[in-house]
Amino acid sequence: MTAARADRLPAGPVTDRLWAVASLVVLAILAVLVTDTVQRNWTPGPRINVQLGEDHYRVEAAEAESLETFSRAYFNTGSEAARTVLQRELEAGVADTFDEVRARLPEFADWYYSLGGEYSRLSMAALARLNLAEDGYVAGRVAEILFPEPAWETALARLSAEAATRLQAQGQALREGWLAELARRLEPDRVPAPLPGGGSTPIPTFRPAAFSEALQAQEQEIFAARLGLSTVAAAGVAARVAWQSAAARRAAVMGRAAGGRVAGRGIGRAGAAAGGGMTACAAAGPYALGCAVVAGAVAWLATDWVLLRVDEALHRDTLLAALEHGLAEVEQQVQVAMLAAHDAAAAAYREHVDEEIAMTFEPLRAGVVRP
Amino acid sequence: MTGRDLFWLVAATALAWLFHLYVRLLPTAVVAGCWALLTGAIAAGLFRRAAIRRRALLAVYVAPGSPWQMRLRGGILMRLGALVPAGFLALVLALGLARLEPSTAWLALAVAMPVLVGLRRLLHRRLAPHVAADYVPLLSWQAAALATGLALLGVLVALAARDVYPDFSGVSLERAAWHMVDQQHARSALAQALLQGMAAFDGLRLWLAQQLMPTPGTSVLQLLGWLLVFAEGLLFVWSYLLMAYGVLTMVGTHDRGAR
């Protein structure tokens, strides 16, 4: 292209000036626009800051819902798993406690088949019949011997305390597991920590550690309040239940034999006392009456002792088996009661978790920072 | 045709500003299209420049009637040779345009166009009696572009010196770079990745500047830091002027020069 060819172009200076004017107009418009307009920024949507310890994450607001769902599911699943473990441990603990009770059964049988036991039972039964004493003397003795205070209540209190401790440990493990899983899920959304001295982030911030602390603050109170001693675990109630169950079973097993044995024992005692007294004191002269009374009493006691030994030899095992059955029934009731207490505590805990989750996530989803 | 040249250059600046304005909202396909357009413009300019030089070479070394005049005038290879650096420079330019924040810088870019055209016109007149006719348009452009580019570079570096930067004096390099990267968002994943890459480089530069240059004016590293800023600006201005040259080549007014 040469200057001569360019000079031949038909456009000429007028057209050129028009182009120049148009250019200056466009330039002026551009200058105004450039001064007043800022770059259009793109953000993927409302964001939520998540702060886990020193680590910061940023997630879309919509993801808060999935975090909420995950949190609810995690705590519910964790609670169910914890219940299974705790049930097993609770059953083992109650079984251990009742093994100690069972170890005292021979002591009770010894008392039951002793002369003192026999006469105190008869005396208290007679007084109860005359309304001079309350029923349930044997049940009382069962409570004294099998469920002695404070050993029994201490053992149950220890069980409750251990259950509460275990629940708290499980709660802590749940919280720690939740935080770890949360960190794992949030890892792709990790962002740098704000610069020191920088302005506060104007977007809602979720602090799982604070959430976890809020859960922990209520745990102890919930578990301690819900896992108190159950009614059935009280020594008196447990003994009554055990003895009633044992008596019912014993009666079912022995049937008429029990009644016949008591009647036979009475007839035997009377016959032996009268015959023994008269025979031994016939030659005692003026002291024959006193001698006969003493001899009769001795014969009475001796007969009772012999009959008790016979009764023991014949029925001690039956009595022990019946008591074992009664204890098993009480053991099961204690287990059920304690598990129910645990379930109540777990339900209260889950309710608390749900409340905390709702209180935490709803404002986040709404884009409001929780104070 | 000074007025027409000016119009196309101002229009190109306006389009570049629109690209800057909406680049973070554009989908990847459109971003890639813009990059291809810039590549095409720069490649056209580079090819044109190479062709002029080749023509001058052939005029000196090859006989006018020789078939080698045709064979060596520049074809596919020359176009590819222009396309590869053009792609890289277009990328630099696109990223620079996307990140050019202060409105003053944009005013400088816009004002540079009439300055460039006016200067070229003046130089063309002055050089015409002394330089070969075929080479006058290119030489006048190069001289005008050099002067305008240096002025533009000075303005951009001065604006960079006046800019306010985050304080990285108390943080690690990783956190500084991460912080800068985290500020970049774009709808297009490709654009976002590129912008974040440049932001990471900014973070590195600023962190180095604040960690290793505690006494301004006395450190060699400070000089190196500013050289980095200078080099980045130089590359941007060079790409921009090449794009302008390519635009004039594409619209066909270029080689007529300004009489």
XYZ file of C-alpha atoms in Angstrom:
630
model
C 0.000 0.000 0.000
C 1.534 3.282 -1.017
C 0.772 6.861 -0.168
C -0.463 7.437 -3.713
C -3.000 4.602 -3.434
C -4.148 5.836 -0.077
C -4.617 9.318 -1.430
C -6.927 7.912 -4.064
C -9.315 6.538 -1.453
C -12.733 8.145 -1.953
C -13.473 8.495 1.753
C -11.589 11.736 2.078
C -11.083 14.004 5.051
C -14.800 14.579 5.655
C -15.533 10.921 6.182
C -12.439 10.666 8.267
C -13.609 13.515 10.435
C -16.977 11.836 10.833
C -15.226 8.665 12.010
C -13.159 10.747 14.386
C -16.214 12.488 15.817
C -18.013 9.170 16.228
C -14.919 7.796 17.946
C -14.756 10.702 20.349
C -18.441 10.305 21.176
C -17.944 6.608 21.863
C -14.846 7.433 23.878
C -16.746 9.965 25.991
C -19.554 7.488 26.639
C -16.999 4.835 27.497
C -15.212 7.183 29.897
C -18.454 7.918 31.746
C -19.426 4.248 31.891
C -15.983 3.159 33.016
C -16.025 5.663 35.852
C -19.450 4.728 37.165
C -19.627 0.993 36.605
C -17.989 -1.748 38.624
C -17.270 -5.271 37.523
C -20.151 -7.703 37.859
C -19.185 -10.349 40.362
C -20.436 -13.870 40.319
C -21.050 -15.817 43.504
C -22.545 -19.278 43.548
C -25.250 -18.209 46.013
C -25.633 -17.375 49.688
C -22.771 -18.829 51.658
C -22.324 -20.008 55.210
C -19.043 -19.929 57.022
C -18.229 -22.989 59.073
C -15.478 -22.805 61.642
C -14.041 -26.002 63.082
C -11.283 -25.117 65.478
C -8.728 -23.179 63.481
C -10.097 -24.407 60.163
C -12.559 -22.420 58.129
C -14.966 -23.698 55.515
C -17.505 -22.025 53.284
C -20.549 -23.867 52.048
C -23.562 -22.873 50.058
C -26.627 -22.049 52.112
C -28.444 -24.948 50.484
C -25.803 -27.252 51.872
C -26.796 -26.242 55.398
C -29.862 -28.400 54.906
C -27.784 -31.438 54.054
C -25.557 -30.741 57.057
C -28.654 -30.607 59.226
C -29.976 -33.870 57.819
C -26.591 -35.488 58.269
C -26.344 -34.253 61.862
C -29.786 -35.559 62.799
C -29.109 -38.919 61.156
C -25.673 -39.192 62.770
C -26.928 -38.570 66.293
C -29.963 -40.824 65.851
C -27.907 -43.690 64.454
C -25.260 -43.164 67.094
C -27.854 -43.207 69.860
C -29.297 -46.479 68.571
C -25.867 -48.088 68.423
C -25.061 -46.758 71.874
C -28.311 -48.232 73.212
C -27.362 -51.690 71.969
C -23.980 -51.486 73.668
C -25.404 -50.046 76.836
C -28.156 -52.673 77.014
C -25.543 -55.409 76.881
C -23.440 -53.752 79.524
C -26.440 -53.012 81.710
C -27.609 -56.611 81.574
C -24.143 -57.796 82.504
C -23.976 -55.315 85.395
C -27.386 -56.302 86.761
C -26.492 -59.980 86.384
C -23.299 -59.429 88.391
C -25.252 -57.631 91.092
C -27.798 -60.435 91.302
C -25.038 -63.012 91.395
C -23.999 -61.393 94.654
C -27.610 -61.654 95.847
C -27.754 -65.311 94.830
C -24.603 -65.963 96.803
C -26.571 -64.999 99.931
C -29.378 -67.532 99.275
C -27.823 -70.300 101.469
C -27.702 -67.814 104.325
C -31.415 -67.233 103.921
C -32.103 -70.963 103.702
C -30.058 -71.512 106.874
C -32.194 -68.985 108.659
C -35.365 -70.401 107.189
C -34.595 -73.910 108.419
C -33.336 -72.829 111.834
C -35.367 -73.120 115.033
C -35.162 -69.358 115.465
C -36.417 -68.839 111.937
C -39.190 -71.352 112.400
C -40.422 -69.902 115.675
C -40.099 -66.280 114.563
C -42.104 -67.083 111.414
C -44.776 -68.846 113.473
C -44.828 -66.072 116.058
C -45.079 -63.278 113.497
C -47.752 -65.186 111.584
C -49.765 -65.588 114.791
C -49.325 -61.917 115.696
C -50.279 -60.889 112.184
C -53.395 -62.979 112.464
C -54.230 -61.118 115.685
C -53.448 -57.847 113.927
C -50.569 -57.250 116.302
C -47.961 -57.303 113.536
C -47.858 -56.617 109.821
C -47.810 -59.300 107.183
C -44.686 -59.899 105.188
C -42.286 -60.855 107.924
C -40.509 -63.409 105.714
C -40.310 -60.884 102.884
C -38.688 -58.554 105.369
C -36.166 -61.192 106.277
C -35.566 -61.783 102.559
C -34.842 -58.069 102.205
C -32.525 -58.103 105.219
C -30.569 -61.148 104.136
C -30.630 -61.045 100.334
C -30.818 -57.283 99.778
C -28.932 -55.897 102.777
C -28.671 -52.148 103.090
C -26.632 -50.312 102.080
C -24.857 -52.927 99.924
C -27.845 -53.474 97.649
C -28.634 -49.824 97.058
C -24.966 -49.055 96.691
C -24.650 -51.710 94.023
C -27.658 -50.345 92.148
C -26.495 -46.773 92.570
C -23.148 -47.842 91.167
C -24.954 -49.419 88.199
C -26.902 -46.213 87.595
C -23.816 -44.075 87.946
C -21.894 -46.344 85.572
C -24.745 -46.179 83.074
C -24.796 -42.384 83.303
C -21.027 -42.265 82.894
C -21.227 -44.615 79.939
C -23.943 -42.484 78.360
C -21.844 -39.382 78.803
C -18.826 -41.146 77.330
C -20.973 -42.280 74.422
C -22.297 -38.737 74.053
C -18.752 -37.423 73.945
C -17.702 -40.099 71.448
C -20.749 -39.210 69.338
C -19.885 -35.535 69.401
C -16.251 -36.177 68.546
C -17.223 -38.583 65.764
C -19.694 -36.065 64.436
C -17.083 -33.303 64.415
C -14.584 -35.587 62.660
C -17.112 -36.669 60.054
C -18.194 -33.069 59.592
C -14.578 -32.036 59.009
C -14.184 -34.847 56.480
C -17.301 -33.803 54.600
C -16.372 -30.135 54.663
C -12.775 -30.656 53.530
C -13.486 -29.770 49.854
C -15.033 -26.485 51.011
C -12.070 -25.391 53.111
C -11.147 -21.732 52.805
C -8.382 -19.653 54.337
C -8.859 -18.145 57.751
C -9.669 -14.440 57.654
C -6.600 -12.238 57.747
C -5.677 -10.857 61.151
C -7.223 -7.459 61.647
C -9.564 -7.996 58.727
C -13.215 -7.030 58.970
C -15.673 -9.555 60.335
C -17.216 -11.851 57.775
C -20.686 -10.607 56.971
C -22.081 -14.049 56.226
C -23.669 -16.449 58.742
C -21.182 -18.556 60.602
C -21.755 -22.039 62.008
C -19.417 -23.124 64.775
C -19.867 -26.870 65.314
C -17.609 -26.759 68.382
C -20.019 -24.346 70.073
C -22.889 -26.601 69.046
C -21.069 -29.561 70.531
C -20.406 -27.666 73.759
C -24.082 -26.754 74.003
C -24.926 -30.447 73.740
C -22.348 -31.391 76.342
C -23.607 -28.767 78.785
C -26.966 -30.515 79.036
C -25.826 -34.126 78.832
C -24.811 -34.595 82.449
C -28.015 -33.046 83.726
C -30.182 -35.175 81.446
C -28.449 -38.453 82.204
C -28.148 -37.909 85.946
C -31.805 -36.951 86.275
C -33.168 -39.807 84.164
C -31.069 -42.668 85.431
C -32.060 -42.578 89.122
C -32.911 -45.799 91.028
C -36.103 -47.392 89.815
C -38.932 -48.247 92.206
C -38.591 -51.950 91.673
C -34.921 -51.734 92.582
C -35.732 -50.595 96.139
C -34.742 -53.405 98.550
C -38.194 -53.844 100.124
C -39.990 -53.997 96.837
C -37.420 -56.293 95.299
C -37.596 -58.655 98.308
C -41.387 -58.713 98.295
C -41.486 -59.444 94.591
C -38.845 -62.143 94.957
C -40.515 -63.807 97.935
C -44.015 -63.688 96.471
C -42.752 -65.200 93.272
C -40.797 -67.813 95.207
C -43.745 -68.677 97.463
C -46.069 -69.009 94.484
C -43.652 -71.278 92.690
C -42.976 -73.299 95.812
C -46.644 -73.796 96.382
C -47.117 -74.841 92.785
C -44.260 -77.324 92.993
C -44.967 -78.779 96.424
C -48.770 -78.586 96.363
C -50.408 -80.333 99.333
C -47.129 -81.668 100.584
C -46.300 -78.359 102.184
C -49.533 -78.190 104.177
C -49.219 -81.840 105.220
C -45.687 -81.261 106.342
C -46.625 -78.333 108.595
C -49.587 -80.232 110.059
C -47.497 -83.352 110.568
C -44.844 -81.270 112.239
C -47.431 -79.887 114.709
C -48.879 -83.310 115.551
C -45.425 -84.787 115.893
C -44.335 -82.014 118.223
C -47.385 -82.337 120.456
C -47.156 -86.163 120.654
C -43.453 -86.206 121.265
C -43.652 -83.511 123.961
C -46.470 -85.173 125.899
C -45.072 -88.709 125.692
C -41.494 -87.678 126.371
C -42.454 -85.529 129.411
C -44.579 -88.110 131.145
C -42.192 -90.988 130.560
C -39.073 -89.186 131.735
C -40.541 -87.646 134.904
C -42.726 -90.495 136.274
C -40.254 -91.185 139.095
C -39.611 -87.568 140.009
C -42.247 -87.453 142.734
C -43.270 -83.921 143.796
C -41.074 -82.451 141.008
C -42.672 -84.575 138.391
C -44.778 -81.741 136.959
C -41.874 -79.347 136.616
C -39.729 -82.089 135.266
C -42.413 -83.010 132.797
C -42.689 -79.400 131.561
C -38.929 -79.118 131.061
C -38.654 -82.527 129.534
C -41.645 -81.785 127.284
C -40.104 -78.530 126.159
C -36.811 -80.232 125.410
C -38.618 -82.988 123.586
C -40.638 -80.343 121.674
C -37.510 -78.540 120.614
C -35.701 -81.732 119.758
C -38.627 -82.916 117.708
C -38.847 -79.582 115.932
C -35.168 -79.650 115.238
C -35.368 -83.158 113.843
C -38.418 -82.327 111.787
C -36.758 -79.151 110.495
C -33.713 -81.139 109.501
C -35.914 -83.602 107.709
C -37.832 -80.750 106.070
C -34.586 -79.086 105.068
C -33.211 -82.291 103.673
C -36.348 -82.784 101.667
C -37.209 -79.234 100.561
C -34.224 -76.912 100.902
C -33.390 -77.273 97.218
C -36.976 -76.569 96.286
C -36.935 -73.409 98.394
C -33.663 -72.281 96.866
C -34.933 -73.002 93.364
C -38.105 -71.027 94.059
C -36.086 -68.134 95.394
C -33.798 -68.332 92.360
C -36.870 -68.048 90.194
C -38.121 -65.092 92.206
C -34.743 -63.403 91.957
C -34.682 -63.991 88.218
C -38.036 -62.271 87.968
C -36.780 -59.319 90.026
C -33.586 -59.220 87.992
C -35.560 -59.014 84.780
C -37.765 -56.272 86.202
C -34.733 -54.299 87.336
C -33.170 -54.688 83.896
C -36.344 -53.571 82.183
C -36.723 -50.641 84.560
C -33.137 -49.504 84.122
C -33.296 -49.895 80.368
C -36.522 -47.911 80.360
C -34.750 -45.220 82.382
C -31.920 -45.291 79.846
C -34.382 -45.042 76.981
C -36.037 -42.086 78.664
C -32.639 -40.438 79.100
C -31.689 -41.220 75.503
C -35.018 -39.857 74.267
C -34.514 -36.685 76.292
C -30.996 -36.409 74.884
C -32.213 -36.885 71.315
C -34.902 -34.291 71.905
C -32.232 -31.946 73.196
C -30.063 -32.680 70.143
C -32.999 -32.022 67.825
C -33.722 -28.733 69.562
C -30.099 -27.671 69.347
C -29.917 -28.657 65.680
C -33.100 -26.743 64.913
C -31.909 -23.710 66.872
C -28.572 -23.828 65.070
C -29.523 -24.664 61.506
C -32.816 -22.848 61.017
C -31.262 -19.394 61.400
C -28.380 -20.510 59.188
C -30.747 -21.600 56.473
C -32.611 -18.331 56.854
C -29.314 -16.488 56.500
C -29.397 -15.048 60.013
C -26.350 -15.188 62.225
C -27.027 -16.726 65.606
C -25.888 -14.348 68.327
C -8.113 7.085 7.689
C -7.112 8.201 11.153
C -10.714 8.666 12.227
C -11.684 5.170 11.144
C -8.669 3.656 12.883
C -9.557 5.543 16.000
C -13.144 4.369 15.851
C -12.164 0.723 15.627
C -9.619 1.040 18.386
C -12.098 2.779 20.698
C -14.671 0.124 19.807
C -12.113 -2.583 20.653
C -11.442 -0.869 23.987
C -15.185 -0.727 24.653
C -15.482 -4.432 23.878
C -12.523 -5.153 26.130
C -14.224 -3.211 28.912
C -17.468 -5.143 28.373
C -15.434 -8.323 28.601
C -13.945 -7.081 31.888
C -17.385 -6.103 33.144
C -19.056 -9.459 32.513
C -16.213 -11.967 32.396
C -17.117 -13.445 35.778
C -20.687 -14.067 34.639
C -19.856 -15.614 31.285
C -20.038 -19.358 30.671
C -16.874 -21.166 29.662
C -17.847 -21.331 25.987
C -18.214 -17.551 25.749
C -14.989 -16.991 27.686
C -13.218 -19.361 25.310
C -14.807 -17.514 22.385
C -13.481 -14.190 23.695
C -10.041 -15.705 24.087
C -10.223 -17.061 20.518
C -11.246 -13.612 19.276
C -8.304 -11.983 21.054
C -6.014 -14.703 19.752
C -7.293 -14.090 16.229
C -6.742 -10.336 16.515
C -3.243 -10.662 17.915
C -2.354 -13.417 15.450
C -3.565 -11.263 12.564
C -1.307 -8.439 13.705
C 1.672 -10.702 14.265
C 1.175 -12.370 10.899
C 0.880 -9.039 9.184
C 4.046 -7.802 10.795
C 5.898 -10.984 9.898
C 4.600 -10.786 6.317
C 5.840 -7.209 5.929
C 9.256 -8.177 7.212
C 9.319 -11.207 4.943
C 8.369 -9.046 1.994
C 11.211 -6.690 2.767
C 13.567 -9.652 3.038
C 12.424 -11.146 -0.235
C 12.742 -7.777 -1.984
C 16.380 -7.664 -0.959
C 17.457 -11.271 -1.391
C 15.163 -12.902 -3.973
C 14.785 -11.914 -7.599
C 11.414 -10.355 -8.426
C 10.422 -13.009 -10.983
C 11.509 -16.006 -8.959
C 8.865 -18.544 -7.887
C 10.493 -18.378 -4.423
C 8.892 -14.996 -4.063
C 5.554 -16.834 -3.859
C 6.824 -19.798 -1.909
C 8.487 -17.723 0.776
C 5.937 -14.954 1.117
C 4.396 -16.597 4.181
C 1.760 -19.279 4.508
C 0.578 -21.879 6.976
C 3.835 -22.047 8.890
C 3.967 -18.309 9.326
C 0.350 -18.283 10.466
C 1.021 -21.071 12.965
C 4.120 -19.229 14.104
C 1.918 -16.221 14.801
C -0.899 -18.216 16.312
C 1.082 -19.874 19.101
C 2.457 -16.711 20.748
C -0.851 -15.013 19.980
C -2.688 -17.641 22.027
C -0.400 -17.056 24.983
C -0.541 -13.266 24.689
C -4.327 -13.398 24.322
C -4.476 -15.357 27.559
C -2.302 -12.771 29.301
C -4.427 -9.998 27.856
C -7.729 -11.638 28.783
C -6.579 -12.199 32.362
C -5.198 -8.685 32.568
C -8.432 -7.202 31.263
C -10.482 -9.295 33.647
C -8.394 -8.180 36.616
C -7.891 -4.529 35.688
C -9.821 -3.013 38.556
C -9.361 0.736 38.947
C -11.533 2.834 36.641
C -8.555 5.143 36.197
C -6.700 2.327 34.469
C -9.570 1.863 32.071
C -9.655 5.581 31.393
C -5.950 5.358 30.640
C -6.543 2.473 28.228
C -9.322 4.399 26.483
C -7.352 7.638 26.275
C -4.326 5.735 24.973
C -6.182 4.982 21.753
C -6.524 8.568 20.405
C -2.989 9.210 21.633
C -1.752 6.170 19.733
C -3.580 7.083 16.558
C -2.548 10.718 16.729
C 1.054 9.869 17.428
C 1.123 7.373 14.630
C -0.254 9.927 12.230
C 2.403 12.392 13.261
C 5.197 9.824 13.044
C 3.964 8.592 9.697
C 4.278 12.058 8.277
C 7.708 12.553 9.746
C 9.040 9.135 8.716
C 7.520 8.975 5.249
C 10.352 10.912 3.544
C 13.014 8.750 5.164
C 11.673 5.190 5.279
C 10.674 2.734 2.578
C 7.017 3.162 1.706
C 6.090 -0.441 2.530
C 7.720 -0.204 5.924
C 6.412 3.218 6.972
C 3.037 1.998 8.305
C 4.669 -0.682 10.450
C 7.496 1.512 11.661
C 5.205 4.422 12.477
C 2.930 2.049 14.351
C 5.777 0.498 16.281
C 7.205 3.843 17.259
C 3.803 5.203 18.292
C 2.989 1.986 20.134
C 6.312 2.106 21.929
C 5.759 5.635 23.147
C 2.114 5.065 24.046
C 2.888 1.730 25.631
C 5.592 3.190 27.850
C 3.298 5.981 28.962
C 0.524 3.479 29.586
C 2.904 1.249 31.494
C 3.979 4.176 33.637
C 0.358 4.979 34.445
C -0.440 1.347 35.307
C 2.639 0.956 37.521
C 1.843 4.246 39.244
C -1.712 3.072 39.851
C -0.371 -0.242 41.202
C 1.892 1.684 43.568
C -1.071 3.667 44.868
C -3.326 0.647 45.284
C -4.212 -0.704 48.732
C -3.232 -4.323 49.339
C -4.087 -6.785 52.100
C -1.662 -7.010 54.980
C 0.278 -10.283 54.687
C 3.028 -9.327 57.107
C 1.800 -11.671 59.835
C 0.642 -14.657 57.821
C 2.221 -17.581 56.022
C 2.769 -17.629 52.278
C 0.195 -20.404 51.880
C -2.430 -18.399 53.710
C -1.625 -15.263 51.738
C -1.884 -17.024 48.393
C -4.987 -18.891 49.539
C -6.579 -15.655 50.663
C -6.022 -14.080 47.266
C -7.275 -17.183 45.469
C -10.374 -17.253 47.644
C -11.391 -13.772 46.469
C -11.755 -14.925 42.866
C -15.094 -16.245 41.673
C -16.456 -16.796 38.203
C -19.273 -18.773 36.679
C -16.890 -20.431 34.262
C -14.702 -22.994 35.989
C -11.960 -22.332 33.462
C -12.072 -18.577 34.009
C -12.155 -19.098 37.765
C -9.146 -21.420 37.670
C -7.159 -18.942 35.577
C -8.141 -15.988 37.733
C -7.242 -17.950 40.846
C -3.887 -18.856 39.368
C -3.129 -15.198 38.751
C -4.420 -14.305 42.204
C -2.067 -16.885 43.721
C 0.784 -15.217 41.862
C -0.371 -11.857 43.252
C -0.417 -13.377 46.726
C 3.123 -14.639 46.285
C 4.292 -11.257 45.020
C 2.586 -9.296 47.782
C 3.747 -11.696 50.473
C 7.311 -11.478 49.236
C 7.007 -7.722 49.069
C 5.798 -7.512 52.650
C 8.015 -10.204 54.151
C 11.294 -9.607 52.389
C 11.174 -5.896 51.813
C 10.877 -4.338 55.229
C 12.802 -1.200 54.356
C 11.400 0.375 51.227
C 13.915 1.932 48.937
C 16.932 0.078 50.281
C 16.381 -3.482 49.264
C 17.412 -5.148 46.034
C 14.494 -7.504 46.531
C 12.189 -4.536 46.553
C 13.547 -3.599 43.160
C 12.941 -7.146 41.987
C 9.397 -6.979 43.337
C 8.702 -3.855 41.392
C 10.336 -5.402 38.352
C 7.792 -8.194 38.627
C 4.993 -5.636 38.673
C 6.665 -3.863 35.773
C 7.068 -7.087 33.786
C 3.453 -8.063 34.350
C 2.320 -4.611 33.264
C 4.641 -4.666 30.279
C 3.301 -7.986 29.098
C -0.242 -6.722 29.459
C 0.392 -3.449 27.638
C 2.302 -5.221 24.892
C -0.532 -7.705 24.361
C -3.034 -4.869 24.367
C -1.163 -2.919 21.729
C -0.684 -6.055 19.644
C -4.397 -6.632 19.857
C -4.983 -3.053 18.692
C -2.613 -3.605 15.781
C -4.403 -6.825 14.924
C -7.804 -5.107 15.023
C -6.652 -2.524 12.530
C -5.231 -5.322 10.387
C -8.519 -7.222 10.508
C -10.712 -4.232 9.624
C -8.394 -3.443 6.737
C -7.408 0.150 7.446
C -4.009 -0.616 8.831
C -1.522 -0.512 6.076
C -2.943 2.608 4.615
C -1.448 4.371 7.548
C -2.481 7.900 8.385
C -1.713 10.560 5.931
